[in-house]
Coordinates of C-alpha atoms in Angstrom, one line a residue:
X442 CA -6.1 -17.9 -33.0
X443 CA -3.4 -17.2 -30.3
X444 CA -3.1 -13.6 -31.3
X445 CA -7.0 -13.1 -31.1
X446 CA -7.3 -15.0 -27.6
X447 CA -4.2 -12.6 -26.3
X448 CA -6.4 -9.6 -27.3
X449 CA -9.5 -10.9 -25.8
X450 CA -7.6 -11.7 -22.4
X451 CA -7.0 -7.7 -22.8
X452 CA -10.2 -6.6 -23.4
X453 CA -12.2 -8.4 -20.8
X454 CA -9.3 -8.0 -18.1
X455 CA -9.6 -3.9 -19.0
X456 CA -13.7 -4.4 -18.5
X457 CA -13.1 -6.0 -15.2
X458 CA -11.7 -2.9 -13.9
X459 CA -14.2 -0.3 -15.6
X460 CA -15.9 1.9 -13.0
X461 CA -19.3 0.8 -14.4
X462 CA -18.7 -2.6 -13.4
X463 CA -20.8 -3.5 -10.4
X464 CA -19.7 -5.9 -7.7
X465 CA -21.9 -8.8 -7.6
X466 CA -19.3 -11.5 -6.6
X467 CA -16.9 -12.0 -3.2
X468 CA -13.6 -12.0 -5.5
X469 CA -14.7 -9.1 -7.5
X470 CA -12.2 -6.0 -8.1
X471 CA -14.6 -3.6 -6.8
X472 CA -16.1 -5.8 -4.0
X473 CA -14.7 -7.6 -0.7
X474 CA -11.0 -7.9 -0.5
X475 CA -9.5 -9.6 2.2
X476 CA -6.7 -7.1 2.4
X477 CA -9.3 -5.2 4.0
X478 CA -9.0 -7.8 6.8
X479 CA -5.6 -7.0 7.5
X480 CA -5.4 -4.1 9.9
X481 CA -2.0 -2.3 11.5
X482 CA -2.1 -1.6 15.2
X483 CA -1.1 2.3 15.5
X484 CA 1.6 3.0 17.6
X485 CA 1.9 6.9 17.6
X486 CA 5.5 6.9 18.6
X487 CA 6.5 4.3 16.0
X488 CA 7.3 6.8 13.2
X489 CA 10.8 7.2 11.8
X490 CA 12.5 9.7 9.6
X491 CA 11.6 9.5 5.8
X492 CA 15.3 10.0 4.7
X493 CA 16.0 6.8 6.8
X494 CA 13.7 4.7 4.8
X495 CA 14.9 2.5 1.6
X496 CA 13.0 0.6 -0.6
X497 CA 15.4 -1.9 -1.4
X498 CA 14.3 -5.4 -1.2
X499 CA 16.4 -8.6 -1.5
X500 CA 15.6 -12.3 -1.8
X501 CA 16.7 -15.3 -3.8
X502 CA 20.0 -13.6 -4.8
X503 CA 18.1 -10.7 -6.4
X504 CA 18.3 -7.0 -5.7
X505 CA 15.2 -4.7 -6.6
X506 CA 15.6 -0.8 -5.7
X507 CA 11.9 -1.2 -5.1
X508 CA 9.5 -3.5 -3.6
X509 CA 6.9 -3.3 -6.6
X510 CA 7.1 -4.5 -10.0
X511 CA 5.0 -5.0 -13.0
X512 CA 3.5 -8.4 -13.1
X513 CA 2.9 -10.6 -16.1
X514 CA 0.3 -9.5 -18.5
X515 CA 0.4 -10.0 -22.3
X516 CA 2.2 -10.1 -25.6
X517 CA 1.8 -12.2 -28.7
X518 CA -0.1 -9.8 -30.9
X519 CA 0.6 -6.3 -32.5
X520 CA -1.7 -4.7 -30.0
X521 CA -0.1 -6.5 -27.1
X522 CA 3.4 -5.9 -28.3
X523 CA 2.3 -2.0 -28.0
X524 CA 0.9 -2.5 -24.7
X525 CA 4.4 -4.5 -23.3
X526 CA 6.5 -1.3 -25.1
X527 CA 4.2 1.2 -22.9
X528 CA 4.5 -0.6 -19.7
X529 CA 8.6 -1.2 -20.5
X530 CA 8.8 2.5 -20.6
X531 CA 7.2 3.2 -17.5
X532 CA 9.0 0.5 -15.6
X533 CA 12.3 2.2 -17.0
X534 CA 11.3 5.9 -15.7
X535 CA 9.9 4.4 -12.5
X536 CA 12.8 1.9 -12.0
X537 CA 10.5 -1.1 -11.6
X538 CA 11.4 -4.4 -12.6
X539 CA 8.8 -6.0 -15.2
X540 CA 7.6 -9.1 -16.3
X541 CA 6.4 -10.1 -19.7
X542 CA 3.5 -12.1 -20.3
X543 CA 3.6 -15.9 -21.0
X544 CA 5.7 -16.5 -24.1
X545 CA 4.2 -19.5 -25.4
X546 CA 3.1 -17.8 -28.6
X547 CA 6.7 -16.7 -29.3
X548 CA 7.7 -20.8 -28.8
X549 CA 5.0 -21.1 -31.4
X550 CA 5.7 -18.5 -33.8
X551 CA 9.0 -17.1 -33.9
X552 CA 7.4 -13.9 -36.0
X553 CA 5.8 -12.5 -32.6
X554 CA 9.3 -12.4 -30.8
X555 CA 9.2 -8.6 -31.0
X556 CA 6.1 -8.1 -28.8
X557 CA 8.0 -9.3 -26.1
X558 CA 11.5 -8.5 -27.0
X559 CA 10.4 -5.1 -27.1
X560 CA 10.3 -5.2 -23.2
X561 CA 14.2 -5.3 -22.9
X562 CA 14.8 -3.2 -25.7
X563 CA 12.6 -0.1 -23.8
X564 CA 14.0 -1.5 -20.4
X565 CA 17.7 -2.3 -21.3
X566 CA 19.0 -1.9 -17.8
X567 CA 16.2 -2.9 -15.9
X568 CA 15.4 -6.3 -14.0
X569 CA 13.2 -8.4 -16.7
X570 CA 11.2 -11.7 -16.2
X571 CA 10.5 -13.9 -19.0
X572 CA 7.2 -16.1 -18.5
X573 CA 6.0 -19.5 -19.3
X574 CA 3.8 -22.0 -18.5
X575 CA 4.8 -25.2 -16.9
X576 CA 4.4 -26.9 -20.1
X577 CA 7.8 -25.5 -21.4
X578 CA 11.0 -27.7 -22.0
X579 CA 14.2 -26.5 -20.5
X580 CA 15.4 -25.7 -24.0
X581 CA 12.3 -23.5 -24.5
X582 CA 12.9 -22.1 -21.2
X583 CA 16.4 -21.2 -22.5
X584 CA 15.2 -19.7 -25.5
X585 CA 12.8 -17.5 -23.7
X586 CA 15.3 -16.3 -21.3
X587 CA 17.9 -15.8 -24.2
X588 CA 15.2 -14.0 -26.3
X589 CA 15.0 -11.2 -23.5
X590 CA 18.2 -11.4 -21.9
X591 CA 15.9 -11.9 -18.9
X592 CA 17.1 -11.6 -15.2
X593 CA 14.8 -14.4 -13.8
X594 CA 12.3 -17.0 -15.3
X595 CA 8.7 -16.8 -14.3
X596 CA 7.0 -19.9 -14.6
X597 CA 3.2 -19.5 -14.2
X598 CA 0.6 -22.3 -12.7
X599 CA -3.1 -21.5 -14.5
X600 CA -5.1 -25.0 -13.7
X601 CA -8.3 -23.4 -13.2
X602 CA -8.0 -21.1 -16.1
X603 CA -6.7 -23.8 -18.6
X604 CA -9.8 -25.9 -17.1
X605 CA -12.4 -23.1 -17.9
X606 CA -10.6 -22.0 -21.2
X607 CA -12.2 -23.4 -24.1
X608 CA -9.0 -24.5 -26.0
X609 CA -7.1 -24.8 -22.6
X610 CA -4.8 -28.0 -21.5
X611 CA -6.4 -30.8 -19.5
X612 CA -3.3 -32.5 -18.1
X613 CA -1.5 -31.4 -15.1
X614 CA 0.5 -33.9 -13.8
X615 CA 3.5 -33.5 -15.5
X616 CA 4.2 -30.0 -14.3
X617 CA 5.8 -30.7 -11.0
X618 CA 8.8 -32.8 -13.1
X619 CA 8.8 -29.9 -15.5
X620 CA 9.5 -27.3 -13.3
X621 CA 12.1 -29.1 -11.7
X622 CA 13.9 -30.0 -15.2
X623 CA 13.5 -26.1 -16.2
X624 CA 15.0 -25.1 -12.6
X625 CA 18.2 -27.2 -13.1
X626 CA 18.6 -26.3 -16.7
X627 CA 18.5 -22.3 -16.7
X628 CA 21.0 -20.2 -15.4
X629 CA 18.9 -17.3 -13.9
X630 CA 16.2 -17.5 -10.7
X631 CA 13.2 -19.6 -11.0
X632 CA 10.2 -17.7 -9.8
X633 CA 7.0 -19.9 -9.8
X634 CA 3.2 -17.8 -9.7
X635 CA -0.2 -18.5 -9.6
X636 CA -2.4 -16.7 -12.0
X637 CA -5.0 -15.4 -9.5
X638 CA -6.1 -18.3 -7.4
X639 CA -3.2 -18.4 -5.3
X640 CA -0.8 -20.7 -3.9
X641 CA -1.1 -22.8 -0.7
X642 CA 1.8 -23.8 1.8
X643 CA 1.6 -27.2 0.7
X644 CA 2.2 -26.1 -2.9
X645 CA 5.6 -23.5 -1.7
X646 CA 6.9 -26.6 0.3
X647 CA 6.8 -28.8 -3.2
X648 CA 8.2 -25.8 -5.0
X649 CA 10.8 -25.6 -2.7
X650 CA 11.8 -29.2 -3.5
X651 CA 11.5 -28.7 -7.4
X652 CA 14.5 -26.3 -6.5
X653 CA 12.7 -23.0 -7.3
X654 CA 14.1 -19.9 -6.0
X655 CA 10.8 -17.9 -5.1
X656 CA 7.1 -18.2 -5.2
X657 CA 4.7 -15.6 -6.3
X658 CA 1.5 -16.5 -4.4
X659 CA -0.5 -14.6 -6.6
X660 CA -4.0 -14.8 -5.1
X661 CA -7.6 -13.7 -5.7
X662 CA -9.0 -10.4 -5.4
X663 CA -7.6 -8.8 -8.7
X664 CA -8.2 -10.0 -12.6
X665 CA -10.2 -12.9 -12.5
X666 CA -9.0 -15.4 -15.2
X667 CA -11.7 -17.9 -14.4
X668 CA -14.4 -15.3 -15.3
X669 CA -12.3 -13.8 -18.4
X670 CA -12.3 -17.5 -19.9
X671 CA -15.9 -18.2 -18.9
X672 CA -16.9 -15.3 -21.1
X673 CA -15.0 -16.5 -23.7
X674 CA -17.1 -19.6 -24.0
X675 CA -20.4 -20.1 -26.1
X676 CA -22.1 -20.3 -23.0
X677 CA -20.9 -19.7 -19.4
X678 CA -20.8 -23.0 -18.0
X679 CA -18.1 -22.6 -15.4
X680 CA -19.7 -19.5 -13.6
X681 CA -19.6 -21.1 -10.4
X682 CA -15.6 -21.2 -10.4
X683 CA -15.3 -17.5 -10.1
X684 CA -15.0 -17.3 -6.7
X685 CA -12.2 -20.1 -6.7
X686 CA -9.0 -20.0 -4.8
X687 CA -7.5 -18.5 -2.2
X688 CA -6.9 -14.6 -1.5
X689 CA -3.2 -13.2 -1.8
X690 CA -3.0 -12.2 2.2
X691 CA -4.5 -16.0 3.2
X692 CA -2.0 -17.3 0.9
X693 CA 0.6 -15.5 2.1
X694 CA -0.3 -16.4 5.8
X695 CA -1.1 -20.1 4.2
X696 CA 3.1 -20.1 2.7
X697 CA 4.7 -17.7 5.4
X698 CA 6.7 -20.6 7.0
X699 CA 7.6 -22.8 4.2
X700 CA 11.1 -22.1 3.4
X701 CA 10.9 -20.0 0.0
X702 CA 10.9 -16.5 -0.3
X703 CA 7.6 -14.9 -1.3
X704 CA 6.3 -12.3 -3.5
X705 CA 2.5 -11.2 -3.5
X706 CA 0.2 -10.2 -6.1
X707 CA -3.6 -10.3 -7.0
X708 CA -6.1 -7.7 -5.6
X709 CA -3.2 -5.0 -4.9
X710 CA -5.6 -1.5 -5.3
X711 CA -3.2 0.8 -3.7
X712 CA 0.2 1.4 -1.6
X713 CA -1.7 0.4 1.8
X714 CA -2.3 -3.2 0.3
X715 CA 1.4 -3.1 -0.7
X716 CA 2.3 -2.4 2.7
X717 CA 0.1 -5.2 4.0
X718 CA 1.2 -7.8 1.8
X719 CA 5.0 -7.0 2.9
X720 CA 3.9 -7.0 6.5
X721 CA 2.5 -10.6 5.8
X722 CA 5.7 -11.8 4.7
X723 CA 6.0 -10.8 0.7
X724 CA 9.6 -9.4 -0.1
X725 CA 7.7 -7.8 -3.0
X726 CA 4.7 -6.6 -4.6
X727 CA 3.2 -7.1 -8.2
X728 CA 0.5 -5.4 -9.9
X729 CA -1.2 -5.8 -13.2
X730 CA -4.9 -4.9 -13.6
X731 CA -4.5 -1.6 -11.8
X732 CA -1.5 -0.6 -14.1
X733 CA -3.0 -1.9 -17.1
X734 CA -6.4 -0.1 -16.7
X735 CA -4.1 3.4 -16.4
X736 CA -2.3 2.5 -19.3
X737 CA -5.1 2.0 -21.4
X738 CA -7.1 5.0 -20.2
X739 CA -4.4 7.3 -19.9
X740 CA -1.3 6.4 -22.0
X741 CA 2.3 6.0 -20.8
X742 CA 2.7 9.4 -18.9
X743 CA -0.5 8.7 -16.6
X744 CA 1.1 5.5 -15.9
X745 CA 4.4 6.9 -14.7
X746 CA 2.5 9.0 -12.3
X747 CA 0.7 6.4 -10.9
X748 CA 3.6 4.3 -10.4
X749 CA 5.5 7.4 -9.0
X750 CA 2.5 8.3 -6.4
X751 CA 2.3 4.6 -5.2
X752 CA 6.3 4.5 -4.3
X753 CA 5.9 8.0 -3.0
X754 CA 3.0 7.0 -0.6
X755 CA 4.6 3.7 -0.1
X756 CA 7.7 5.6 1.6
X757 CA 5.6 7.7 3.4
X758 CA 3.5 4.4 5.0
X759 CA 6.8 2.7 5.9
X760 CA 7.9 6.1 7.5
X761 CA 4.4 6.3 9.8
X762 CA 5.0 2.5 10.5
X763 CA 9.0 3.2 11.8
X764 CA 10.1 0.4 9.0
X765 CA 13.2 1.3 7.5
X766 CA 13.4 -1.3 4.9
X767 CA 10.3 -3.7 3.6
X768 CA 11.6 -6.5 5.8
X769 CA 11.1 -4.5 8.8
X770 CA 7.4 -4.3 8.1
X771 CA 7.1 -8.1 9.0
X772 CA 7.7 -7.0 12.5
X773 CA 5.0 -4.4 12.7
X774 CA 1.8 -5.3 14.8
X775 CA -1.0 -6.5 12.4
X776 CA -4.4 -7.8 13.5
X777 CA -6.6 -9.9 11.2
X778 CA -10.2 -9.9 11.4
X779 CA -13.4 -11.3 9.6
X780 CA -13.1 -14.3 7.0
X781 CA -9.5 -13.8 7.0
X782 CA -8.9 -14.6 10.7
X783 CA -11.4 -17.4 10.5
X784 CA -9.2 -19.2 7.3
X785 CA -6.3 -18.7 10.0
X786 CA -8.1 -20.5 12.8
X787 CA -9.4 -23.1 10.6
X788 CA -6.0 -24.0 8.8
X789 CA -4.3 -23.9 12.3
X790 CA -2.2 -21.1 11.7
X791 CA -1.3 -20.1 15.1
X792 CA 0.5 -16.6 14.6
X793 CA 3.0 -15.0 16.9
X794 CA 3.7 -11.9 18.7
X795 CA 7.4 -12.2 17.4
X796 CA 5.8 -11.8 13.9
X797 CA 3.7 -9.0 14.6
X798 CA 0.7 -11.0 13.6
X799 CA -2.5 -11.6 15.6
X800 CA -5.4 -13.6 14.4

């Protein structure tokens, strides 16, 4: 049952990025994306020399050679194990950190271990993140980290997905204390992420109090798990939830002063979106759907070329903006427009010139 669900997730996620998919909802990948409401003020003499630009990023005691990572996707079936293998090869060839998908299948059935451990086998010297849901016990978290010799642990929050999922969980009140127990029990940094519905500032402040090291706001605009789970139902009862949540730019702005290092994912389509997210306060940016689509459509070599091109363009954009490091992008002058600007005004997020962001 779990293996079938994991294969369904890959199939339905891939379908959301198909060229034939017609934009019909504001959160659809091909439709409106609030990253487009983040604009840089062009200063013609701000550019620097490309050789002075470093992509290295540091946060929560973690050092990555690039501010881009392959975010959590899959695992738990033979097919998804092959996908994890190929993603890990691409990560190894490009130097990207990589997260596995949820390792809950491994905790239920140790026979699926190889569909996750293949990530470490193919990326032996890279930064690997294990991934679990908030139902996991401290002992299970240690097992997941140990299987991968993981450098960090992701805990995903997915109340919307679970609500729509036919066989999903229906009890969430124990998640916060459970996260605190896991954070205290494992000897690697703990990063909490959403699965495409965004982390608000209030949530990030609570995560800080639970001992979490960083938060991936993981907003809407990319793979829509409410739609995926709704498509798996006998009847699409929850279609009205497909626009639920905060976009990634909105979540970054809502949480940027909450005292916890932020990562960003969700709705990232190209290198300009990466630069936008870094300018809004993220230390690194993750992508899933675009990488999965490239891999399934073109294979490992195509994904390596895709990532290499993104890193090349990211360096070029930082050179254009005069940012020698990813953190320096947070000091660029940025304008917020449209619904994102309205969100900031409604939330009382009074941006400041010192941070470069103007609503």
